[in-house]
Coordinates of C-alpha atoms (C1' of nucleotides) in Angstrom, one line a residue:
Chain A
X1 CA 0.0 0.0 0.0
X2 CA 1.0 3.6 -0.6
X3 CA -0.3 5.3 2.4
X4 CA 2.0 3.9 4.9
X5 CA 4.0 6.9 6.0
X6 CA 7.5 5.9 6.8
X7 CA 9.6 8.2 9.0
X8 CA 13.2 8.9 8.2
X9 CA 15.7 6.6 9.8
X10 CA 18.7 7.9 11.7
X11 CA 21.0 7.5 8.7
X12 CA 18.5 9.4 6.6
X13 CA 18.8 12.4 8.9
X14 CA 22.5 12.3 9.2
X15 CA 24.0 15.4 7.7
X16 CA 27.5 14.8 9.0
X17 CA 28.6 13.1 5.8
X18 CA 27.9 16.3 3.8
X19 CA 31.1 18.1 2.8
X20 CA 29.2 21.3 3.2
X21 CA 28.9 20.8 7.0
X22 CA 32.3 19.4 7.6
X23 CA 33.7 22.6 9.1
X24 CA 30.8 23.4 11.4
X25 CA 31.5 23.7 15.1
X26 CA 29.8 21.3 17.5
X27 CA 27.5 24.1 18.5
X28 CA 26.6 24.9 14.9
X29 CA 25.9 21.2 14.2
X30 CA 23.6 21.0 17.2
X31 CA 21.8 24.1 16.0
X32 CA 21.6 22.6 12.5
X33 CA 20.0 19.4 13.8
X34 CA 17.5 21.3 15.8
X35 CA 16.4 23.5 13.0
X36 CA 16.4 20.9 10.3
X37 CA 13.3 18.8 9.4
X38 CA 13.4 15.6 7.4
X39 CA 11.0 13.7 5.3
X40 CA 10.6 10.7 3.0
X41 CA 9.4 11.4 -0.5
X42 CA 7.9 8.7 -2.8
X43 CA 8.6 8.3 -6.5
X44 CA 6.9 11.1 -8.5
X45 CA 6.5 13.3 -5.4
X46 CA 7.3 16.9 -6.0
X47 CA 9.5 18.6 -3.5
X48 CA 8.9 22.0 -4.9
X49 CA 7.3 23.6 -7.9
X50 CA 8.7 26.1 -10.3
X51 CA 7.5 29.5 -9.1
X52 CA 7.0 28.5 -5.5
X53 CA 8.7 30.3 -2.6
X54 CA 11.2 28.2 -0.7
X55 CA 11.7 28.5 3.0
X56 CA 15.0 26.8 3.0
X57 CA 17.2 24.5 1.0
X58 CA 17.3 20.7 0.9
X59 CA 20.0 18.1 1.5
X60 CA 19.4 14.8 -0.1
X61 CA 20.4 11.9 2.2
X62 CA 18.9 9.2 0.0
X63 CA 17.4 8.7 -3.4
X64 CA 17.4 10.5 -6.7
X65 CA 15.6 13.6 -8.0
X66 CA 15.3 15.3 -11.3
X67 CA 15.4 19.1 -11.6
X68 CA 13.6 20.5 -14.6
X69 CA 12.3 23.7 -16.0
X70 CA 9.1 23.9 -18.0
X71 CA 9.7 25.3 -21.4
X72 CA 7.5 26.3 -24.2
X73 CA 4.5 24.1 -24.8
X74 CA 4.9 22.6 -21.3
X75 CA 7.8 20.4 -22.3
X76 CA 10.2 19.8 -19.4
X77 CA 13.9 20.3 -19.8
X78 CA 15.8 18.3 -17.2
X79 CA 19.1 20.1 -16.5
X80 CA 20.2 18.1 -13.4
X81 CA 19.9 14.8 -11.6
X82 CA 20.6 15.1 -7.9
X83 CA 21.2 12.3 -5.5
X84 CA 22.3 11.5 -2.0
X85 CA 25.0 14.0 -0.9
X86 CA 23.7 16.8 -3.2
X87 CA 21.8 19.9 -2.1
X88 CA 19.0 21.5 -4.0
X89 CA 16.9 24.6 -3.8
X90 CA 19.7 26.9 -2.7
X91 CA 19.8 29.0 -5.8
X92 CA 16.5 30.7 -5.4
X93 CA 17.2 31.1 -1.7
X94 CA 20.5 32.9 -2.4
X95 CA 19.0 35.2 -5.0
X96 CA 15.8 35.6 -2.9
X97 CA 13.7 34.6 -5.9
X98 CA 11.0 32.2 -6.6
X99 CA 12.1 28.7 -7.5
X100 CA 13.1 28.6 -11.1
X101 CA 12.7 24.8 -11.4
X102 CA 10.7 21.9 -10.3
X103 CA 12.3 19.1 -8.1
X104 CA 10.6 15.7 -8.6
X105 CA 11.5 12.4 -7.1
X106 CA 12.7 9.6 -9.4
X107 CA 13.8 7.1 -6.8
X108 CA 12.4 7.1 -3.2
X109 CA 14.2 9.9 -1.4
X110 CA 14.9 11.3 2.0
X111 CA 15.5 15.0 2.2
X112 CA 16.5 17.3 5.1
X113 CA 15.1 20.8 5.0
X114 CA 17.4 23.6 6.3
X115 CA 15.5 26.8 7.0
X116 CA 16.6 30.0 5.4
X117 CA 17.6 31.5 8.8
X118 CA 19.9 28.7 9.7
X119 CA 21.5 29.1 6.3
X120 CA 22.0 32.8 6.8
X121 CA 23.6 32.3 10.2
X122 CA 26.0 29.8 8.9
X123 CA 26.8 32.0 6.0
X124 CA 27.7 34.9 8.3
X125 CA 29.6 33.0 10.9
X126 CA 31.5 30.3 9.0
X127 CA 33.5 31.4 6.0
X128 CA 34.3 27.9 5.0
X129 CA 30.7 27.1 4.7
X130 CA 30.3 30.1 2.4
X131 CA 33.3 29.1 0.4
X132 CA 32.0 25.5 -0.1
X133 CA 28.6 26.8 -1.0
X134 CA 30.2 29.0 -3.7
X135 CA 32.2 26.0 -4.9
X136 CA 29.0 24.0 -5.3
X137 CA 27.4 26.8 -7.3
X138 CA 30.4 27.2 -9.5
X139 CA 30.6 23.5 -10.2
X140 CA 27.0 23.5 -11.3
X141 CA 27.7 26.5 -13.4
X142 CA 30.5 24.7 -15.1
X143 CA 28.3 21.7 -15.8
X144 CA 25.5 23.9 -17.1
X145 CA 27.8 25.6 -19.6
X146 CA 29.2 22.3 -20.8
X147 CA 25.7 20.9 -21.2
X148 CA 24.7 24.0 -23.2
X149 CA 27.6 23.6 -25.6
X150 CA 26.8 20.0 -26.1
X151 CA 23.1 20.3 -26.7
X152 CA 23.6 23.3 -28.9
X153 CA 26.2 21.8 -31.1
X154 CA 25.9 18.1 -31.2
X155 CA 23.5 15.7 -32.9
X156 CA 20.9 14.1 -30.7
X157 CA 22.6 10.8 -31.1
X158 CA 25.8 12.2 -29.7
X159 CA 24.0 13.9 -26.8
X160 CA 22.2 10.7 -25.9
X161 CA 25.5 8.9 -25.7
X162 CA 26.8 11.7 -23.6
X163 CA 23.9 11.6 -21.2
X164 CA 24.2 7.8 -20.8
X165 CA 27.9 8.3 -19.9
X166 CA 27.0 11.0 -17.5
X167 CA 24.4 8.8 -15.9
X168 CA 26.9 5.9 -15.6
X169 CA 29.3 8.2 -13.9
X170 CA 26.7 9.4 -11.4
X171 CA 24.5 6.4 -10.9
X172 CA 26.8 3.4 -11.2
X173 CA 28.9 3.5 -8.1
X174 CA 29.6 -0.2 -8.1
X175 CA 30.7 -0.1 -11.7
X176 CA 28.3 -2.8 -12.9
X177 CA 27.7 -0.7 -16.1
X178 CA 24.0 -0.9 -15.3
X179 CA 22.4 2.5 -14.7
X180 CA 20.9 2.6 -11.2
X181 CA 18.3 5.1 -12.2
X182 CA 14.9 4.3 -13.6
X183 CA 14.1 6.7 -16.4
X184 CA 11.3 6.7 -18.9
X185 CA 12.0 7.3 -22.6
X186 CA 10.4 10.7 -22.2
X187 CA 12.6 11.6 -19.3
X188 CA 15.7 10.5 -21.2
X189 CA 14.4 12.7 -24.1
X190 CA 13.8 15.6 -21.7
X191 CA 17.4 15.4 -20.5
X192 CA 18.8 15.0 -24.0
X193 CA 16.8 17.8 -25.7
X194 CA 14.6 15.7 -28.0
X195 CA 11.4 13.7 -28.1
X196 CA 10.7 10.2 -26.8
X197 CA 10.3 8.7 -30.2
X198 CA 13.7 9.7 -31.2
X199 CA 15.2 8.2 -28.0
X200 CA 13.4 4.9 -28.7
X201 CA 15.0 4.8 -32.2
X202 CA 18.4 5.7 -31.0
X203 CA 18.4 3.2 -28.1
X204 CA 17.3 0.6 -30.6
X205 CA 20.2 1.5 -32.8
X206 CA 22.6 1.3 -29.9
X207 CA 21.2 -2.0 -28.9
X208 CA 21.5 -3.5 -32.4
X209 CA 25.1 -2.4 -32.5
X210 CA 25.7 -4.1 -29.1
X211 CA 26.8 -0.8 -27.5
X212 CA 24.1 -1.1 -24.8
X213 CA 21.5 -3.6 -23.6
X214 CA 18.0 -2.4 -22.9
X215 CA 15.4 -4.2 -20.8
X216 CA 12.5 -1.8 -20.1
X217 CA 13.8 1.0 -18.1
X218 CA 17.1 -0.8 -17.3
X219 CA 20.0 0.2 -19.5
X220 CA 23.3 -1.6 -19.4
X221 CA 26.3 -0.1 -21.1
X222 CA 28.3 -2.8 -23.0
X223 CA 30.8 -0.9 -25.1
X224 CA 32.0 2.2 -23.3
X225 CA 34.8 3.1 -25.8
X226 CA 32.3 3.2 -28.7
X227 CA 29.9 5.2 -26.6
X228 CA 32.6 7.7 -25.8
X229 CA 33.5 7.9 -29.5
X230 CA 29.9 8.6 -30.4
X231 CA 29.6 11.2 -27.7
X232 CA 32.8 12.8 -29.1
X233 CA 34.5 12.8 -25.8
Chain B
X1 CA 48.3 53.4 -35.5
X2 CA 47.7 50.3 -33.5
X3 CA 50.8 50.1 -31.3
X4 CA 50.1 53.1 -29.1
X5 CA 49.6 51.6 -25.7
X6 CA 47.1 53.5 -23.7
X7 CA 47.2 53.2 -20.0
X8 CA 44.0 53.0 -18.0
X9 CA 42.5 56.2 -16.8
X10 CA 41.4 56.8 -13.3
X11 CA 37.8 55.9 -13.9
X12 CA 39.0 52.7 -15.6
X13 CA 40.6 51.6 -12.4
X14 CA 37.8 52.6 -10.1
X15 CA 36.3 49.6 -8.4
X16 CA 34.2 51.5 -5.9
X17 CA 31.2 51.3 -8.2
X18 CA 31.2 47.5 -8.0
X19 CA 28.4 46.2 -5.8
X20 CA 30.8 43.4 -4.9
X21 CA 33.1 45.7 -3.1
X22 CA 30.5 47.9 -1.5
X23 CA 30.9 46.4 1.9
X24 CA 34.7 46.5 2.1
X25 CA 36.2 48.4 4.9
X26 CA 38.5 51.3 4.1
X27 CA 41.5 49.1 4.9
X28 CA 40.3 46.3 2.7
X29 CA 39.7 48.8 -0.1
X30 CA 43.2 50.2 0.2
X31 CA 44.6 46.7 0.1
X32 CA 42.5 45.9 -2.9
X33 CA 43.8 48.9 -4.8
X34 CA 47.3 48.0 -4.0
X35 CA 47.0 44.4 -5.1
X36 CA 45.0 45.0 -8.2
X37 CA 46.5 45.7 -11.7
X38 CA 44.6 47.1 -14.6
X39 CA 45.0 47.0 -18.3
X40 CA 43.4 48.1 -21.6
X41 CA 42.4 45.4 -24.0
X42 CA 41.8 46.1 -27.7
X43 CA 39.0 44.5 -29.8
X44 CA 39.8 40.8 -30.5
X45 CA 42.3 40.6 -27.6
X46 CA 42.0 37.5 -25.6
X47 CA 42.1 38.0 -21.8
X48 CA 42.4 34.3 -21.1
X49 CA 42.2 31.1 -23.0
X50 CA 40.2 27.9 -22.2
X51 CA 42.6 25.6 -20.4
X52 CA 44.9 28.3 -18.9
X53 CA 45.5 28.7 -15.2
X54 CA 44.2 32.0 -13.9
X55 CA 46.0 33.9 -11.2
X56 CA 43.0 35.9 -10.2
X57 CA 39.7 37.2 -11.4
X58 CA 38.8 40.2 -13.5
X59 CA 36.5 43.2 -13.0
X60 CA 35.4 44.9 -16.2
X61 CA 35.4 48.7 -15.8
X62 CA 34.8 49.4 -19.5
X63 CA 33.9 47.6 -22.7
X64 CA 32.3 44.3 -23.7
X65 CA 33.7 40.8 -23.8
X66 CA 32.3 37.5 -25.0
X67 CA 32.8 34.2 -23.1
X68 CA 32.8 31.1 -25.1
X69 CA 33.7 27.4 -25.0
X70 CA 35.1 25.6 -27.9
X71 CA 32.9 22.7 -28.8
X72 CA 33.3 19.9 -31.3
X73 CA 34.9 20.8 -34.6
X74 CA 36.2 23.9 -33.0
X75 CA 32.9 25.7 -33.1
X76 CA 32.6 28.3 -30.4
X77 CA 29.6 28.5 -28.2
X78 CA 29.1 31.9 -26.7
X79 CA 27.3 31.5 -23.3
X80 CA 27.7 35.0 -21.9
X81 CA 28.4 38.6 -22.8
X82 CA 30.1 40.6 -20.0
X83 CA 30.4 44.3 -19.7
X84 CA 31.4 47.1 -17.4
X85 CA 30.3 46.2 -13.9
X86 CA 30.6 42.4 -14.4
X87 CA 33.3 40.1 -13.2
X88 CA 34.8 37.2 -15.1
X89 CA 37.2 34.3 -14.4
X90 CA 36.0 33.7 -10.8
X91 CA 34.6 30.3 -11.6
X92 CA 37.8 28.5 -12.2
X93 CA 39.4 30.3 -9.3
X94 CA 36.8 29.2 -6.9
X95 CA 36.9 25.6 -8.1
X96 CA 40.7 25.7 -8.4
X97 CA 40.5 24.4 -12.0
X98 CA 41.8 25.6 -15.3
X99 CA 39.7 28.1 -17.2
X100 CA 36.8 26.4 -18.9
X101 CA 36.1 29.2 -21.3
X102 CA 37.9 31.8 -23.4
X103 CA 37.3 35.5 -22.7
X104 CA 37.7 37.7 -25.8
X105 CA 37.2 41.4 -26.3
X106 CA 34.3 42.6 -28.5
X107 CA 34.5 46.3 -27.7
X108 CA 37.7 48.0 -26.3
X109 CA 37.8 47.1 -22.6
X110 CA 39.5 48.0 -19.4
X111 CA 39.9 45.2 -16.9
X112 CA 41.2 45.1 -13.3
X113 CA 42.9 41.9 -12.2
X114 CA 42.4 40.9 -8.6
X115 CA 44.9 38.3 -7.4
X116 CA 43.7 35.0 -6.0
X117 CA 45.2 35.8 -2.6
X118 CA 43.3 39.0 -2.3
X119 CA 40.2 37.2 -3.2
X120 CA 40.8 34.6 -0.5
X121 CA 41.5 37.2 2.2
X122 CA 38.2 39.0 1.3
X123 CA 36.3 35.7 1.3
X124 CA 37.6 34.8 4.8
X125 CA 37.1 38.2 6.4
X126 CA 34.1 39.7 4.8
X127 CA 31.0 37.5 4.8
X128 CA 29.0 40.0 2.8
X129 CA 31.6 39.8 0.0
X130 CA 31.2 36.0 0.0
X131 CA 27.4 36.4 0.0
X132 CA 27.5 38.7 -2.9
X133 CA 29.9 36.4 -4.8
X134 CA 27.5 33.5 -4.3
X135 CA 24.7 35.7 -5.6
X136 CA 26.6 36.4 -8.7
X137 CA 27.3 32.7 -9.3
X138 CA 23.7 31.8 -8.7
X139 CA 22.4 34.5 -11.0
X140 CA 24.7 33.1 -13.7
X141 CA 23.5 29.7 -13.0
X142 CA 19.9 30.8 -13.4
X143 CA 20.6 32.4 -16.8
X144 CA 22.6 29.3 -17.9
X145 CA 19.7 27.0 -17.2
X146 CA 17.2 29.3 -18.9
X147 CA 19.4 29.5 -21.9
X148 CA 19.8 25.7 -22.0
X149 CA 16.0 25.3 -22.0
X150 CA 15.6 27.8 -24.8
X151 CA 18.3 26.5 -27.1
X152 CA 17.2 23.0 -26.5
X153 CA 13.5 23.5 -27.1
X154 CA 13.0 26.4 -29.4
X155 CA 13.4 27.0 -33.1
X156 CA 16.5 28.9 -34.2
X157 CA 14.2 31.8 -35.2
X158 CA 12.8 32.0 -31.7
X159 CA 16.2 31.8 -30.2
X160 CA 17.6 34.6 -32.4
X161 CA 14.7 36.8 -31.4
X162 CA 15.4 36.0 -27.8
X163 CA 19.1 36.8 -28.1
X164 CA 18.3 40.1 -29.8
X165 CA 16.0 41.0 -26.9
X166 CA 18.7 39.9 -24.4
X167 CA 21.2 42.1 -26.2
X168 CA 18.9 45.0 -26.1
X169 CA 18.4 44.6 -22.4
X170 CA 22.1 44.5 -21.8
X171 CA 23.5 46.8 -24.4
X172 CA 21.0 49.5 -24.9
X173 CA 21.1 51.5 -21.8
X174 CA 19.8 54.7 -23.5
X175 CA 16.9 52.8 -24.9
X176 CA 17.6 53.8 -28.5
X177 CA 16.7 50.3 -29.6
X178 CA 20.0 50.1 -31.4
X179 CA 22.2 47.4 -30.0
X180 CA 25.5 49.0 -28.8
X181 CA 27.5 45.8 -29.5
X182 CA 29.2 45.0 -32.8
X183 CA 28.7 41.4 -33.5
X184 CA 29.4 39.5 -36.7
X185 CA 26.9 37.1 -38.2
X186 CA 29.0 34.3 -37.0
X187 CA 29.1 35.6 -33.4
X188 CA 25.4 35.9 -33.4
X189 CA 25.2 32.4 -34.7
X190 CA 27.5 31.2 -32.0
X191 CA 25.4 32.7 -29.3
X192 CA 22.2 31.4 -30.8
X193 CA 23.3 27.9 -31.5
X194 CA 23.3 27.9 -35.3
X195 CA 25.4 28.8 -38.3
X196 CA 26.1 32.2 -39.8
X197 CA 24.1 31.5 -43.0
X198 CA 21.0 30.8 -41.1
X199 CA 21.4 34.0 -39.1
X200 CA 21.7 35.9 -42.3
X201 CA 18.5 34.5 -43.6
X202 CA 16.6 35.1 -40.4
X203 CA 17.8 38.7 -40.0
X204 CA 16.8 39.2 -43.6
X205 CA 13.4 37.8 -42.8
X206 CA 13.0 40.0 -39.8
X207 CA 14.1 43.0 -41.8
X208 CA 11.6 42.4 -44.6
X209 CA 8.9 42.1 -41.9
X210 CA 10.1 45.5 -40.5
X211 CA 10.8 43.9 -37.1
X212 CA 14.4 45.1 -37.2
X213 CA 16.6 47.3 -39.3
X214 CA 20.0 46.0 -40.2
X215 CA 23.0 48.1 -41.4
X216 CA 26.1 45.9 -41.4
X217 CA 26.8 45.0 -37.8
X218 CA 24.3 47.5 -36.5
X219 CA 20.9 46.2 -35.6
X220 CA 18.0 48.3 -34.6
X221 CA 14.9 46.8 -33.1
X222 CA 11.8 48.3 -34.5
X223 CA 9.0 46.1 -33.3
X224 CA 9.6 44.8 -29.8
X225 CA 6.2 43.3 -29.3
X226 CA 6.4 41.2 -32.4
X227 CA 10.0 40.2 -31.5
X228 CA 8.8 39.1 -28.0
X229 CA 6.0 37.1 -29.6
X230 CA 8.4 35.4 -31.9
X231 CA 10.7 34.7 -28.9
X232 CA 7.7 33.3 -27.1
X233 CA 8.3 35.4 -24.0
Chain C
dC1 C1' -10.9 -7.4 -18.1
dG2 C1' -10.6 -2.7 -19.4
dA3 C1' -8.2 1.7 -18.8
dA4 C1' -4.4 4.4 -18.8
dC5 C1' 0.0 4.9 -19.6
dT6 C1' 4.4 4.0 -21.9
dG7 C1' 6.9 2.2 -25.6
dT8 C1' 7.5 1.1 -30.7
dT9 C1' 7.3 1.8 -35.5
dG10 C1' 6.4 4.0 -40.0
dA11 C1' 5.6 7.8 -43.1
dG12 C1' 5.9 12.5 -44.2
dA13 C1' 7.1 17.2 -43.7
dG14 C1' 10.0 20.8 -42.6
dG15 C1' 13.8 23.0 -40.3
dC16 C1' 18.5 23.4 -40.5
dT17 C1' 23.1 22.6 -42.2
dT18 C1' 26.4 22.1 -45.7
dC19 C1' 28.6 23.4 -49.8
dA20 C1' 29.6 26.5 -53.3
dA21 C1' 29.5 30.6 -55.7
dG22 C1' 29.2 35.4 -56.0
dC23 C1' 28.7 40.0 -53.6
dC24 C1' 30.0 43.7 -50.8
dT25 C1' 33.0 46.4 -47.8
dA26 C1' 36.9 48.1 -45.5
dG27 C1' 41.5 48.5 -45.4
dT28 C1' 46.0 48.5 -48.1
dG29 C1' 49.4 49.9 -51.1
dG30 C1' 50.8 51.8 -55.3
Chain D
dC1 C1' 42.8 58.7 -55.9
dC2 C1' 42.0 54.2 -57.5
dA3 C1' 42.7 49.3 -58.1
dC4 C1' 43.3 45.3 -55.2
dT5 C1' 42.7 42.0 -51.7
dA6 C1' 40.9 39.7 -47.7
dG7 C1' 37.3 38.9 -45.0
dG8 C1' 32.7 39.0 -44.0
dC9 C1' 28.1 38.7 -46.0
dT10 C1' 24.4 36.9 -49.0
dT11 C1' 22.0 33.6 -51.7
dG12 C1' 20.7 29.1 -53.8
dA13 C1' 20.3 24.2 -54.0
dA14 C1' 20.6 19.7 -52.1
dG15 C1' 20.2 16.6 -48.5
dC16 C1' 20.2 15.1 -43.8
dC17 C1' 18.4 15.2 -39.2
dT18 C1' 14.7 15.7 -36.4
dC19 C1' 10.0 16.3 -35.3
dT20 C1' 5.1 15.4 -35.7
dC21 C1' 1.3 12.6 -36.3
dA22 C1' -0.9 8.4 -36.1
dA23 C1' -1.6 3.7 -35.3
dC24 C1' -0.5 -0.2 -32.7
dA25 C1' 1.8 -3.2 -29.1
dG26 C1' 3.0 -3.9 -24.2
dT27 C1' 2.5 -3.1 -19.3
dT28 C1' 0.6 -1.9 -15.1
dC29 C1' -3.0 -1.5 -12.0
dG30 C1' -7.4 -1.1 -10.2

DNA sequence: CGAACTGTTGAGAGGCTTCAAGCCTAGTGG
DNA sequence: CCACTAGGCTTGAAGCCTCTCAACAGTTCG
């Protein structure tokens, strides 16, 4: 059944493994744990909508989310997959703007909500926290500009190969070459900048060439060198 | 003649108008002015190359630059135009990585170079400096994701209209509707995600429809509402 | 079992790129 | 002052890539 609410376990509320909080004093950590609230989100749950006002940012302690913007004609553009260890929602907080993206759960997730005030206090009292925050933003910026260049200049086939490689890098910690992230064809399309029909065709092509193996949502990468060559990496 | 080196004037080394430095103490400001070096760059000069190691970041006190990445087949993807009041080069500094883009002058510019050490000291001692730095990064991130969504989902015609509107917003302070930035067809293409021939055709189409007026590099926007409609804004 | 959703496949249209040729313009040197 | 050259701009034609539409197959779930 769906309506059994499960409360976060202790490991799901443990923020100590976040690099971002590594330099906090004991006192700051206690304060953080007091202010923070945590919750479990099911697949397809929406953490926040584009246009909503956030009251804090979120630390992901478990699961996978997608972040997307809604473009023309309501088509979603996925620009980031976030997982355990990542933080989301900080951008609109920093700029004091409404959320510019929607965060939706792909794989059951546990999130910790850090209120704006706590964020502000940390920012003012712990320069290393600020420094790391800036690093996170700059890293994302780097990836965004890379992504832009790829999507803008490459063929869809090349981009799909690139997205698969990116997904492997992020969601195959055990190096099984099987992507540990359940994505529909449409989601893959929304991350690649195309339509689901085209993804179907290209995945079929890759399969026939024994570059990948597809079983429903599950994708296994068989021939990484060829995939990299296609992606022009 | 070209080889007359002009040294920066006083207003071209004046950082006090930068929001980023508004909260500096007198002492910090003095230090900043001692550590900083300034230079004039001519059109087509390159401030830094993709892959180079930066020793600091740059404040633009005059002129216009383009920031681009070199994609497959050497095609450049312009992802940002920067002008007086903007800072560039901070991303690779923050992440301690090599520059991920090239900064090239479009309109004669004056830049102030702030060494990494000075940046670090400010970051550690002035939380408002850090906060504003984070805001700048987040604002760029916002624009990058918007840009991605547009380029990925819209027709080239729509994107070109959007780029023209963005250029008006940035480079038409006096509201003359004439873009104060000299861009070649190829540069417009590299910002829009297409090729120069297509830009030519589309500008011609816009001209014939009296939406814009083109005279060489000079573009005047005549019908903003229609342009906005085309850009789907 | 039907409904709703997702995935697959085919055909056709249209946007966009590529290639090639010719034009225009600005800057150069005689 | 004028011819010349290089580089950017324009234009046309051909063909590829990608999208759209539509029909159908599979899957999941109540």
